[in-house]
N, CA and C of each residue as an Amber inpcrd file, in Angstrom:
protein
   654
  30.5590000  -8.9630000  27.2980000  29.9520000  -8.2850000  28.4450000
  28.4910000  -7.9930000  28.1260000  27.6010000  -8.2770000  29.0630000
  26.1770000  -8.0260000  28.8580000  25.8900000  -6.5300000  28.9050000
  24.8800000  -6.1350000  28.1560000  24.4570000  -4.7360000  28.1560000
  23.8060000  -4.4150000  29.4940000  24.1980000  -3.3110000  30.1070000
  23.6140000  -2.9000000  31.3740000  22.1780000  -2.4430000  31.1790000
  21.3210000  -2.8350000  32.1000000  19.9220000  -2.4040000  32.0630000
  19.7770000  -1.1630000  32.9280000  20.2630000  -0.0460000  32.4140000
  20.2060000   1.2090000  33.1340000  18.9080000   1.9510000  32.8800000
  18.8710000   3.1960000  33.3440000  17.6740000   4.0260000  33.2100000
  17.9170000   5.1420000  32.2060000  16.8200000   5.6610000  31.6710000
  16.8830000   6.8480000  30.8180000  16.7300000   8.0720000  31.7030000
  17.6570000   9.0190000  31.5370000  17.6070000  10.2300000  32.3500000
  17.6950000  11.4680000  31.4660000  16.7970000  12.4250000  31.7240000
  16.8720000  13.7280000  31.0810000  16.5550000  13.6960000  29.6010000
  16.8050000  14.8190000  28.9550000  16.7750000  14.9320000  27.4870000
  17.7940000  15.9970000  27.1290000  18.8140000  15.5990000  26.3840000
  19.9980000  16.4390000  26.2240000  20.1150000  17.1010000  24.8560000
  19.5060000  16.5560000  23.8470000  19.5760000  17.1430000  22.5040000
  18.3930000  16.6600000  21.6850000  17.9600000  17.5090000  20.7730000
  16.8720000  17.1800000  19.8460000  17.3060000  17.5580000  18.4450000
  16.9860000  16.6970000  17.4720000  17.2990000  16.9950000  16.0740000
  16.0460000  16.8460000  15.2170000  15.7670000  17.8730000  14.4290000
  14.6450000  17.8480000  13.4900000  15.1950000  17.8900000  12.0770000
  14.6740000  17.0180000  11.2120000  15.0830000  16.9550000   9.8140000
  13.8360000  17.0520000   8.9440000  13.7960000  18.0130000   8.0530000
  12.6090000  18.2340000   7.2340000  12.4630000  17.1090000   6.2170000
  11.2630000  16.5370000   6.1420000  10.9590000  15.4990000   5.1540000
   9.7470000  15.9240000   4.3360000   9.6210000  15.3580000   3.1330000
   8.5020000  15.7110000   2.2700000   7.3010000  14.8110000   2.5480000
   6.2650000  14.9490000   1.7370000   5.0230000  14.2100000   1.9850000
   5.2140000  12.7000000   1.9190000   6.2240000  12.2540000   1.1400000
   6.5050000  10.8160000   1.0370000   7.4550000  10.3300000   2.1230000
   8.0210000  11.2570000   2.9070000   8.9460000  10.8820000   3.9650000
  10.4050000  10.9990000   3.6020000  10.7080000  11.4940000   2.3830000
  12.0960000  11.6600000   1.9650000  12.6820000  12.9470000   2.5450000
  13.9680000  12.9280000   2.8740000  14.6470000  14.1260000   3.3480000
  14.6960000  15.1500000   2.2190000  14.2690000  16.3790000   2.4970000
  14.2590000  17.4160000   1.4670000  15.6620000  17.9900000   1.3040000
  15.8840000  18.6730000   0.1800000  17.1800000  19.2840000  -0.0740000
  17.2630000  20.6510000   0.6020000  18.4930000  21.1360000   0.7920000
  18.6960000  22.4680000   1.3400000  19.0010000  22.4480000   2.8210000
  18.8100000  23.5970000   3.4680000  19.0150000  23.6930000   4.9180000
  17.8550000  23.0090000   5.6140000  18.0490000  21.7560000   5.9410000
  16.9440000  20.8840000   6.3380000  17.1110000  20.2640000   7.7130000
  18.1550000  20.6500000   8.4660000  18.4660000  19.9970000   9.7300000
  18.6850000  21.0450000  10.8160000  18.1980000  20.7540000  12.0250000
  18.3670000  21.6890000  13.1470000  18.5410000  20.8830000  14.4200000
  19.5260000  21.2630000  15.2290000  19.8060000  20.5830000  16.4930000
  19.6640000  21.5860000  17.6280000  18.9650000  21.1860000  18.6850000
  18.7140000  22.0570000  19.8310000  19.0610000  21.3480000  21.1340000
  19.5640000  22.1200000  22.0930000  19.7290000  21.6060000  23.4590000
  18.8620000  22.3990000  24.4350000  17.8090000  23.0430000  23.9090000
  16.9210000  23.8630000  24.7230000  15.6050000  23.1680000  25.0650000
  15.5860000  21.8500000  24.9600000  14.3560000  21.1120000  25.2560000
  14.2180000  20.9320000  26.7650000  13.0270000  21.2310000  27.2810000
  12.7260000  20.9390000  28.6790000  12.1650000  19.5260000  28.8140000
  11.2090000  19.1930000  27.9440000  10.6070000  17.8640000  28.0360000
   9.9040000  17.5160000  26.7330000   9.7660000  16.2220000  26.4870000
   8.9110000  15.6880000  25.4280000   8.0190000  14.6350000  26.0640000
   6.7150000  14.8850000  26.0600000   5.7600000  13.8880000  26.5290000
   5.3960000  12.9920000  25.3570000   5.4490000  11.7010000  25.5560000
   5.2190000  10.7090000  24.5020000   4.0670000   9.8040000  24.9130000
   3.0190000   9.7900000  24.0860000   1.8300000   8.9930000  24.3970000
   1.4550000   8.1320000  23.1920000   1.4090000   6.8100000  23.3420000
   0.9180000   5.9770000  22.2420000  -0.5910000   6.1120000  22.1170000
  -1.0650000   6.3160000  20.9050000  -2.5030000   6.3540000  20.6490000
  -2.9420000   4.9280000  20.3250000  -3.7320000   4.3480000  21.2210000
  -4.1510000   2.9590000  21.0910000  -5.6650000   2.8930000  20.9240000
  -6.1100000   2.2270000  19.8720000  -7.5410000   1.9940000  19.6540000
  -7.8930000   0.6380000  20.2570000  -8.7420000   0.6510000  21.2570000
  -9.0780000  -0.5860000  21.9420000  -9.9120000  -1.4980000  21.0530000
  -9.5850000  -2.7770000  21.1080000 -10.3500000  -3.7570000  20.3470000
 -11.7600000  -3.9120000  20.8930000 -12.7030000  -4.1850000  20.0100000
 -14.0970000  -4.3610000  20.4200000 -14.2380000  -5.6060000  21.3020000
 -15.2020000  -5.5480000  22.1930000 -15.4770000  -6.6910000  23.0600000
 -16.8310000  -7.3040000  22.7120000 -16.9150000  -8.6060000  22.8160000
 -18.1300000  -9.3320000  22.4530000 -18.4310000 -10.3570000  23.5580000
 -19.6990000 -10.5760000  23.7990000 -20.0700000 -11.6000000  24.7740000
 -21.4330000 -12.1710000  24.4150000 -21.6340000 -13.3840000  24.8520000
 -22.9270000 -14.0560000  24.6280000 -23.3950000 -14.6500000  25.9510000
 -24.6830000 -14.4780000  26.2440000 -25.2720000 -15.0350000  27.4610000
 -26.5060000 -15.8460000  27.0780000 -26.8140000 -16.8170000  27.8830000
 -28.0280000 -17.5890000  27.6150000 -29.2400000 -16.9060000  28.2520000
 -30.3490000 -17.5280000  28.1020000 -31.5790000 -16.9240000  28.5990000
 -31.6430000 -16.7720000  30.0940000 -30.7390000 -17.4210000  30.7860000
 -30.6940000 -17.3140000  32.2470000 -29.6760000 -16.2750000  32.7120000
 -29.0530000 -15.5960000  31.7270000 -28.0680000 -14.5620000  32.0670000
 -26.6860000 -15.0800000  32.3210000 -26.4540000 -16.3690000  32.0760000
 -25.1240000 -16.9350000  32.3040000 -24.2490000 -16.7460000  31.0740000
 -22.9650000 -16.4970000  31.2970000 -22.0320000 -16.2650000  30.2040000
 -21.7650000 -17.5490000  29.4310000 -21.8680000 -17.4500000  28.1080000
 -21.5470000 -18.5680000  27.2290000 -20.1470000 -18.3980000  26.6390000
 -19.8530000 -17.1730000  26.2060000 -18.5460000 -16.8930000  25.6060000
 -18.2860000 -15.3980000  25.6910000 -17.0310000 -15.0490000  25.7190000
 -16.6480000 -13.6410000  25.6800000 -15.2970000 -13.5450000  24.9750000
 -15.1500000 -12.4380000  24.2480000 -13.9430000 -12.2760000  23.4350000
 -13.6340000 -10.7900000  23.2940000 -12.3430000 -10.4670000  23.3860000
 -11.8790000  -9.0950000  23.1550000 -10.9110000  -9.0980000  21.9920000
 -11.2180000  -8.2850000  20.9710000 -10.3180000  -8.1710000  19.8260000
  -9.0410000  -7.4510000  20.2390000  -7.9860000  -7.6790000  19.4960000
  -6.6860000  -7.1010000  19.8090000  -6.7160000  -5.5770000  19.6960000
  -6.0810000  -4.9020000  20.6550000  -5.9270000  -3.4510000  20.5600000
  -5.0390000  -3.1070000  19.3650000  -5.2400000  -1.9140000  18.7860000
  -4.4930000  -1.4900000  17.6060000  -3.6950000  -0.2250000  17.9140000
  -2.3950000  -0.2670000  17.6510000  -1.5610000   0.9350000  17.7540000
  -1.8170000   1.8080000  16.5370000  -2.1050000   3.0850000  16.7630000
  -2.3470000   4.0240000  15.6680000  -1.1240000   4.8870000  15.3830000
  -0.6410000   5.6160000  16.4030000   0.4940000   6.5300000  16.2490000
   0.9260000   6.9990000  17.6330000   2.0350000   7.7190000  17.6750000
   2.4630000   8.3690000  18.9070000   2.0120000   9.8230000  18.8960000
   1.7080000  10.3540000  20.0630000   1.3750000  11.7640000  20.2210000
   2.4140000  12.4060000  21.1400000   2.7400000  13.6790000  20.8680000
   3.8190000  14.3640000  21.5850000   3.3580000  15.7080000  22.1310000
   3.9680000  16.1060000  23.2230000   3.9590000  17.4940000  23.6720000
   5.4080000  17.8950000  23.9080000   5.8630000  18.8940000  23.1590000
   7.2460000  19.3600000  23.2330000   7.2700000  20.7040000  23.9470000
   8.0540000  20.7930000  25.0200000   8.2010000  22.0440000  25.7670000
   9.6460000  22.5030000  25.6800000   9.8320000  23.7490000  25.2120000
  11.1520000  24.3190000  25.0060000  11.4820000  25.3380000  26.0860000
  12.7740000  25.5250000  26.3180000  13.2190000  26.5480000  27.2570000
  13.4650000  27.8860000  26.5660000  13.6310000  27.8800000  25.2470000
  13.9800000  29.0950000  24.5170000  13.1560000  29.1890000  23.2370000
  13.0170000  30.4080000  22.7370000  12.3600000  30.6360000  21.4500000
  13.3790000  30.3870000  20.3380000  13.1230000  29.3890000  19.5270000
  14.0110000  29.0540000  18.4150000  13.1940000  29.1100000  17.1220000
  13.1920000  30.2480000  16.4370000  12.2990000  30.4130000  15.2770000
  12.5890000  29.4510000  14.1370000  13.8570000  29.0740000  13.9410000
  14.1670000  28.1410000  12.8550000  13.5570000  26.7770000  13.1510000
  13.7420000  26.2940000  14.3710000  13.1720000  25.0010000  14.7450000
  11.6490000  25.0390000  14.6590000  11.0340000  26.1000000  15.1700000
   9.5780000  26.1910000  15.1330000   9.0790000  26.2880000  13.6980000
   9.8470000  26.9620000  12.8410000   9.4890000  27.0130000  11.4270000
   9.5430000  25.6430000  10.7800000  10.5660000  24.8520000  11.1300000
  10.6530000  23.4790000  10.6300000   9.4340000  22.6720000  11.0640000
   9.1250000  22.7250000  12.3660000   8.0610000  21.8870000  12.9070000
   6.6920000  22.2910000  12.3670000   6.4550000  23.5890000  12.2430000
   5.1270000  24.0760000  11.8640000   4.9950000  24.3920000  10.3840000
   6.0980000  24.3310000   9.6410000   6.0340000  24.6600000   8.2250000
   5.7700000  26.1220000   7.9760000   6.2080000  26.9910000   8.8920000
   5.9490000  28.4200000   8.7780000   7.1970000  29.1640000   8.3250000
   6.9870000  30.3720000   7.8020000   8.1020000  31.2000000   7.3560000
   8.7400000  31.8990000   8.5570000  10.0350000  32.1370000   8.4540000
  10.7360000  32.8790000   9.4990000  10.7970000  34.3600000   9.1340000
  11.0420000  35.1920000  10.1360000  11.2150000  36.6290000   9.9560000
  12.6920000  36.9370000  10.1260000  13.2550000  37.6800000   9.1930000
  14.6890000  37.9270000   9.1950000  14.9930000  39.4140000   9.3180000
  16.1060000  39.7210000   9.9510000  16.6560000  41.0670000  10.0290000
  18.0450000  40.9900000   9.4270000  18.1220000  41.3210000   8.1390000
  19.3710000  41.1060000   7.4200000  19.6070000  39.6180000   7.2550000
  20.7310000  39.1270000   7.7520000  21.0440000  37.7020000   7.6480000
  20.6290000  36.9230000   8.8900000  20.0700000  37.6140000   9.8800000
  19.7010000  36.9760000  11.1300000  18.2230000  36.5940000  11.1480000
  17.9320000  35.3780000  11.5870000  16.5430000  34.9390000  11.7800000
  16.1120000  35.3820000  13.1660000  15.0830000  36.2390000  13.2260000
  14.6960000  36.8460000  14.5040000  13.2730000  36.5110000  14.9170000
  12.5070000  35.8440000  14.0720000  11.1290000  35.5670000  14.4450000
  10.4590000  34.5820000  13.5150000   9.1680000  34.4400000  13.6880000
   8.3810000  33.4550000  12.9670000   7.0380000  34.0590000  12.5820000
   6.6170000  33.8120000  11.3540000   5.2860000  34.2170000  10.8880000
   4.3640000  33.0110000  11.0060000   3.2900000  33.1510000  11.7630000
   2.3940000  32.0180000  11.9590000   1.7500000  31.6090000  10.6380000
   1.6650000  30.3060000  10.4280000   1.0510000  29.7710000   9.2130000
  -0.4520000  29.6400000   9.4020000  -1.1870000  29.8010000   8.3040000
  -2.6270000  29.5970000   8.3420000  -2.9760000  28.1430000   8.0980000
  -4.2540000  27.8710000   7.9570000  -4.7030000  26.5030000   7.6850000
  -4.2520000  26.0630000   6.3030000  -3.9630000  24.7990000   6.1640000
  -3.5450000  24.2560000   4.8760000  -4.7250000  24.1950000   3.9090000
  -4.4520000  24.4810000   2.6450000  -5.4460000  24.2280000   1.6100000
  -5.5630000  22.7240000   1.3980000  -6.6630000  22.3020000   0.8000000
  -6.9130000  20.8620000   0.6480000  -5.8430000  20.1640000  -0.1790000
  -5.1960000  20.9060000  -1.1030000  -4.1990000  20.2770000  -1.9710000
  -2.7740000  20.5320000  -1.4920000  -2.5980000  21.0990000  -0.2960000
  -1.2640000  21.3390000   0.2440000  -0.7770000  20.1460000   1.0580000
   0.5230000  19.8790000   0.9640000   1.1230000  18.8270000   1.7860000
   1.3700000  19.3530000   3.1940000   1.1190000  18.5220000   4.1760000
   1.3750000  18.9240000   5.5560000   2.8740000  19.0020000   5.8050000
   3.3440000  20.0250000   6.5200000   4.7700000  20.0610000   6.8660000
   5.0990000  18.9400000   7.8290000   6.2730000  18.3520000   7.6680000
   6.6400000  17.2070000   8.5040000   8.1430000  17.1990000   8.7340000
   8.5410000  16.6350000   9.8720000   9.9580000  16.4710000  10.1930000
  10.1830000  15.0990000  10.7990000  11.3760000  14.5720000  10.5910000
  11.8360000  13.4420000  11.3970000  12.3400000  14.0220000  12.7120000
  11.9240000  13.4230000  13.8220000  12.2840000  13.9270000  15.1450000
  13.1500000  12.9010000  15.8630000  14.2970000  13.3520000  16.3650000
  15.1880000  12.4980000  17.1410000  15.5670000  13.2330000  18.4260000
  15.7720000  12.4700000  19.4980000  16.3250000  13.0820000  20.6960000
  17.1710000  12.0700000  21.4530000  18.0130000  12.6010000  22.3380000
  18.9740000  11.7870000  23.0770000  18.7740000  11.9810000  24.5790000
  18.7220000  10.8630000  25.2970000  18.6810000  10.8800000  26.7580000
  19.9180000  10.1640000  27.2850000  20.2520000  10.4170000  28.5460000
  21.3930000   9.7470000  29.1570000  21.0060000   8.3330000  29.5810000
  21.9420000   7.4010000  29.4350000  21.7670000   6.0310000  29.9250000
  22.5760000   5.9100000  31.2030000  21.8870000   5.8670000  32.3250000
  22.5320000   5.9240000  33.6330000  22.4440000   4.5700000  34.3250000
  23.5560000   4.1360000  34.8860000  23.6170000   2.9130000  35.6860000
  24.1920000   3.2910000  37.0470000  23.5140000   2.9220000  38.1090000
  23.9790000   3.3280000  39.4330000  23.8950000   4.8310000  39.5770000
  25.0370000   5.4710000  39.8100000  25.0580000   6.9200000  40.0070000
  25.7870000   7.6590000  38.8920000  25.9650000   7.0060000  37.7470000
  26.6810000   7.6680000  36.6630000  26.3360000   7.0860000  35.3070000
  26.8920000   7.6750000  34.2480000  26.6190000   7.1800000  32.8920000
  27.1890000   5.7940000  32.6740000  26.4950000   5.0020000  31.8760000
  26.9750000   3.6680000  31.5360000  28.2850000   3.7810000  30.7620000
  29.2570000   2.9510000  31.0990000  30.5670000   3.0400000  30.4790000
  30.6190000   2.5460000  29.0450000  29.6630000   1.7040000  28.6450000
  29.6610000   1.1570000  27.2890000  28.7160000   1.9200000  26.3730000
  27.5040000   2.1470000  26.8350000  26.4940000   2.8490000  26.0530000
  25.9420000   4.0100000  26.8920000  26.5810000   5.1760000  26.8550000
  26.1750000   6.2750000  27.7280000  24.9510000   7.0420000  27.2640000
  24.4470000   6.7530000  26.0600000  23.3100000   7.4970000  25.5120000
  22.2030000   6.5600000  25.0460000  20.9940000   7.1000000  24.9920000
  19.8620000   6.4220000  24.3520000  19.3590000   7.3290000  23.2430000
  19.2950000   6.8050000  22.0470000  18.9080000   7.5480000  20.8460000
  17.4720000   7.1680000  20.4890000  16.5770000   8.1530000  20.4690000
  15.1640000   7.9520000  20.1610000  14.8610000   8.5510000  18.7980000
  14.1240000   7.8230000  17.9570000  13.8400000   8.2800000  16.5960000
  12.3610000   8.0870000  16.2680000  11.7820000   9.1410000  15.6780000
  10.4370000   9.0810000  15.1030000  10.5580000   9.6810000  13.7060000
  10.5710000   8.8360000  12.6520000  11.0360000   9.2780000  11.3400000
  10.0960000  10.2090000  10.5730000   8.8860000  10.3990000  11.0610000
   8.0140000  11.4230000  10.4690000   7.0270000  11.8870000  11.5310000
   7.0020000  13.1890000  11.7640000   6.0890000  13.7650000  12.7380000
   5.4580000  15.0230000  12.1590000   4.2550000  15.3330000  12.6330000
   3.4970000  16.5130000  12.1900000   3.1260000  17.3050000  13.4360000
   3.2180000  18.6550000  13.3590000   3.1200000  19.4840000  14.5460000
   2.1210000  20.6280000  14.4010000   1.7100000  21.1630000  15.5550000
   0.8540000  22.3400000  15.6410000   1.2330000  23.1070000  16.9100000
   0.8790000  24.4020000  16.9950000   1.1520000  25.1310000  18.2410000
   0.3530000  24.5380000  19.3970000   0.9620000  24.5090000  20.5610000
   0.2710000  24.0690000  21.7650000  -0.2420000  25.2580000  22.5580000
  -0.7120000  25.0150000  23.7600000  -1.1600000  26.0870000  24.6450000
   0.0660000  26.7850000  25.2260000   0.1110000  28.0990000  25.0760000
   1.2430000  28.8770000  25.5750000   0.7430000  30.0020000  26.4640000
   1.4590000  30.2740000  27.5470000   1.0900000  31.3210000  28.4920000
   2.2540000  32.2900000  28.6610000   1.9380000  33.5860000  28.6030000
   2.9340000  34.6300000  28.8250000   2.5170000  35.4090000  30.0630000
   3.4270000  35.4880000  31.0270000   3.0990000  36.0860000  32.3260000
   4.3970000  36.5410000  32.9780000   4.3350000  36.9000000  34.2670000
   5.5370000  37.2750000  34.9930000   6.3530000  36.0120000  35.2650000
   7.2550000  35.7460000  34.3830000   8.0380000  34.5280000  34.4580000
   8.5580000  34.1730000  33.0790000   9.3470000  33.1320000  33.0210000
   9.9320000  32.6960000  31.7500000   8.9000000  31.8950000  30.9680000
   8.6720000  32.2920000  29.7270000   7.7420000  31.5690000  28.8590000
   8.4250000  30.3360000  28.2890000   7.7210000  29.2230000  28.2790000
   8.2370000  27.9740000  27.7220000   7.3960000  27.5840000  26.5160000
   7.9000000  27.8330000  25.2910000   7.1300000  27.5090000  24.0890000
   6.7370000  26.0370000  24.0590000   5.4850000  25.7800000  23.6910000
   4.9590000  24.4200000  23.6770000   4.3380000  24.1120000  22.3210000
   4.6400000  22.9370000  21.7900000   4.0480000  22.4540000  20.5490000
   3.5280000  21.0430000  20.7710000   2.5460000  20.6570000  19.9630000
   1.9800000  19.3140000  20.0360000   2.0750000  18.6650000  18.6680000
   2.2830000  17.3500000  18.6610000   2.4320000  16.6680000  17.3840000
   2.0380000  15.2130000  17.4640000   2.1530000  14.5430000  16.3310000
   1.8880000  13.1110000  16.2570000   2.7750000  12.5100000  15.1780000
   2.9340000  11.2010000  15.2340000   3.8320000  10.5150000  14.3040000
   3.0760000   9.9070000  13.1330000   3.8200000   9.6970000  12.0590000
   3.3250000   8.9410000  10.9080000   4.3790000   7.8880000  10.5380000
   3.9370000   6.8300000   9.9020000   4.8640000   5.8230000   9.3830000
   5.7390000   6.4480000   8.3030000   7.0250000   6.1160000   8.2920000
   7.9250000   6.6150000   7.2540000   8.9330000   5.5390000   6.8810000
   8.5840000   4.7640000   5.8780000   9.4780000   3.7010000   5.4120000
  10.6520000   4.2510000   4.6040000  10.6190000   5.5470000   4.2480000
  11.6910000   6.1430000   3.4490000  12.8950000   6.5550000   4.2930000
  12.7480000   6.5860000   5.6150000  13.8300000   7.0540000   6.4750000
  15.0060000   6.0880000   6.4840000  14.7130000   4.7980000   6.4430000
  15.7870000   3.8000000   6.4620000  16.6230000   3.9150000   7.7220000
  17.9610000   4.0380000   7.5560000  18.8720000   4.2420000   8.6810000
  19.0720000   5.7160000   8.9920000  18.3950000   6.5910000   8.2300000
  18.5950000   8.0170000   8.4200000  19.8010000   8.5200000   7.6490000
  19.9050000   9.8330000   7.4660000  20.9770000  10.3960000   6.6330000
  22.2490000  10.7680000   7.3850000  22.3340000  10.4650000   8.6840000
  23.4430000  10.9730000   9.4910000  24.5110000   9.9270000   9.8070000
  24.2580000   8.6820000   9.4630000  25.2300000   7.6440000   9.7700000
  25.2140000   7.1860000  11.2140000  24.1340000   7.5060000  11.9540000
  24.0540000   7.0810000  13.3520000  22.7410000   6.3500000  13.6200000
  22.2690000   5.6180000  12.6120000  21.0280000   4.8680000  12.7530000
  21.2290000   3.5850000  13.5290000  20.1960000   2.7300000  13.5590000
  20.2990000   1.4750000  14.3160000  21.5180000   0.6730000  13.8750000
  22.3120000   0.1480000  14.7990000  23.5460000  -0.5490000  14.4190000
  23.3170000  -1.8120000  13.6070000  22.1260000  -2.4040000  13.6910000
  21.8490000  -3.6100000  12.9130000  20.9520000  -3.3430000  11.7150000
  20.6760000  -2.0560000  11.4090000  19.8320000  -1.7210000  10.2730000
  18.3750000  -2.0690000  10.4670000  17.9400000  -2.1950000  11.7020000
  16.5600000  -2.5700000  12.0100000  15.5740000  -1.5620000  11.4070000
  14.4070000  -2.0510000  11.0260000  13.3450000  -1.2050000  10.4840000
  12.7660000  -0.3390000  11.6010000  12.8640000   0.9710000  11.4580000
  12.2970000   1.8870000  12.4370000  11.3080000   2.8370000  11.7670000
  10.5510000   2.3200000  10.8040000   9.5990000   3.1640000  10.0780000
   8.5030000   3.7190000  10.9790000   8.2500000   3.0640000  12.1210000
   7.2990000   3.6030000  13.1010000   8.0120000   4.3480000  14.2330000
   9.3300000   4.2400000  14.2830000  10.1120000   4.8240000  15.3670000
  10.8670000   3.7460000  16.1160000  11.7190000   4.1690000  17.0210000
  12.4740000   3.2130000  17.8130000  13.4990000   3.9040000  18.6920000
  14.2020000   3.1290000  19.4950000  15.2720000   3.6480000  20.3480000
  16.3170000   2.5660000  20.5400000  17.5430000   2.9940000  20.8510000
  18.6140000   2.0540000  21.1490000  19.7040000   2.7480000  21.9750000
  20.3880000   1.9270000  22.7880000  21.5220000   2.4060000  23.5700000
  22.7340000   2.5220000  22.6440000  23.5310000   3.5590000  22.8440000
  24.6040000   3.8250000  21.8990000  25.7750000   4.5290000  22.5780000
  26.9570000   4.3810000  21.9600000  28.1230000   5.1380000  22.3930000
  28.4080000   6.3160000  21.4580000  27.4990000   6.5680000  20.5160000
  27.6400000   7.7010000  19.6000000  27.0760000   8.9490000  20.2810000
  27.9080000   9.9680000  20.4310000  27.4830000  11.1820000  21.1150000
  26.3910000  11.9130000  20.3340000  25.5210000  12.6480000  21.0300000
  24.5270000  13.4670000  20.3420000  25.2160000  14.4990000  19.4430000
  24.5170000  14.9840000  18.4200000  25.1210000  15.9810000  17.5310000
  25.3230000  17.3040000  18.2460000  26.2450000  18.0990000  17.7230000
  26.5010000  19.4270000  18.2730000  25.3270000  20.3490000  17.9600000
  25.0200000  21.2160000  18.9090000  23.8960000  22.1270000  18.7350000
  24.3530000  23.4430000  18.1200000  23.4190000  24.0970000  17.4430000
  23.6750000  25.4050000  16.8550000  22.3350000  26.0900000  16.6410000
  22.3110000  27.3930000  16.8660000  21.0630000  28.1470000  16.7080000
  20.8900000  28.5510000  15.2400000  21.0100000  27.5700000  14.3420000
  20.9030000  27.8240000  12.9110000  20.6450000  26.5050000  12.1960000
  20.0890000  26.6150000  11.0010000  19.8330000  25.4280000  10.1890000
  21.1160000  24.9520000   9.5270000  21.1690000  23.6650000   9.2360000
  22.2860000  23.0620000   8.5270000  21.7350000  22.1680000   7.4240000
  22.6070000  21.7150000   6.5460000  22.2010000  20.8790000   5.4210000
  22.7270000  19.4720000   5.6080000  21.8790000  18.4750000   5.3510000
  22.3170000  17.0920000   5.3440000  21.7800000  16.4460000   4.0700000
  22.5800000  15.6060000   3.4560000  22.1960000  14.9260000   2.2170000
  21.5860000  13.5640000   2.5590000  20.4540000  13.2710000   1.9590000
  19.7940000  11.9960000   2.2150000  20.6770000  10.8610000   1.7200000
  20.9560000   9.8980000   2.6010000  21.7790000   8.7460000   2.2270000
  21.1300000   7.4340000   2.5920000  19.9290000   7.4940000   3.1830000
  19.2710000   6.2570000   3.6410000  18.6760000   5.4980000   2.4720000
């Protein structure tokens, strides 16, 4: 049976996994899953190739050439429906504020020193794969992966209304991610060091308002 060419709808779950400067999954409570995402804006950063042309003394074109555009990285804007200090701590590399055993807040991080490694996470999210008026019967989900991303606070507004926390980020190449540590990577083992997506029948992970531990197996 041919794969249905359905549409991507919504965003149902997001998973962040802490990675080190080389892109390896760090040890400890390094994984967080959220279903409080409102949206993720994804923009490829493209450097346009230089253009060249030659004209003769009469102003007529002799030759013209445009060099190939270059993909640099992806840029993101993440908008959340809820304040999740553990997730924000993962993304921003900041410390959390605790009340006993409960994580209740976040301490904003300052600028990095020149010899400090930037905090980074592998970012994954799941959208619905819809055909016609319902989910595809074979591959009901689309799994999106960006194996290393770096984040900063975005513009946030507090007013009479619900505040939606916003962060901005960009991707980096991560050849260390491999198939990922969760056993739900690309079914053919394809290289996704720059990121990728695929239709799947593997359900998104369960969400929890707490960090979890995953062992690197990629």
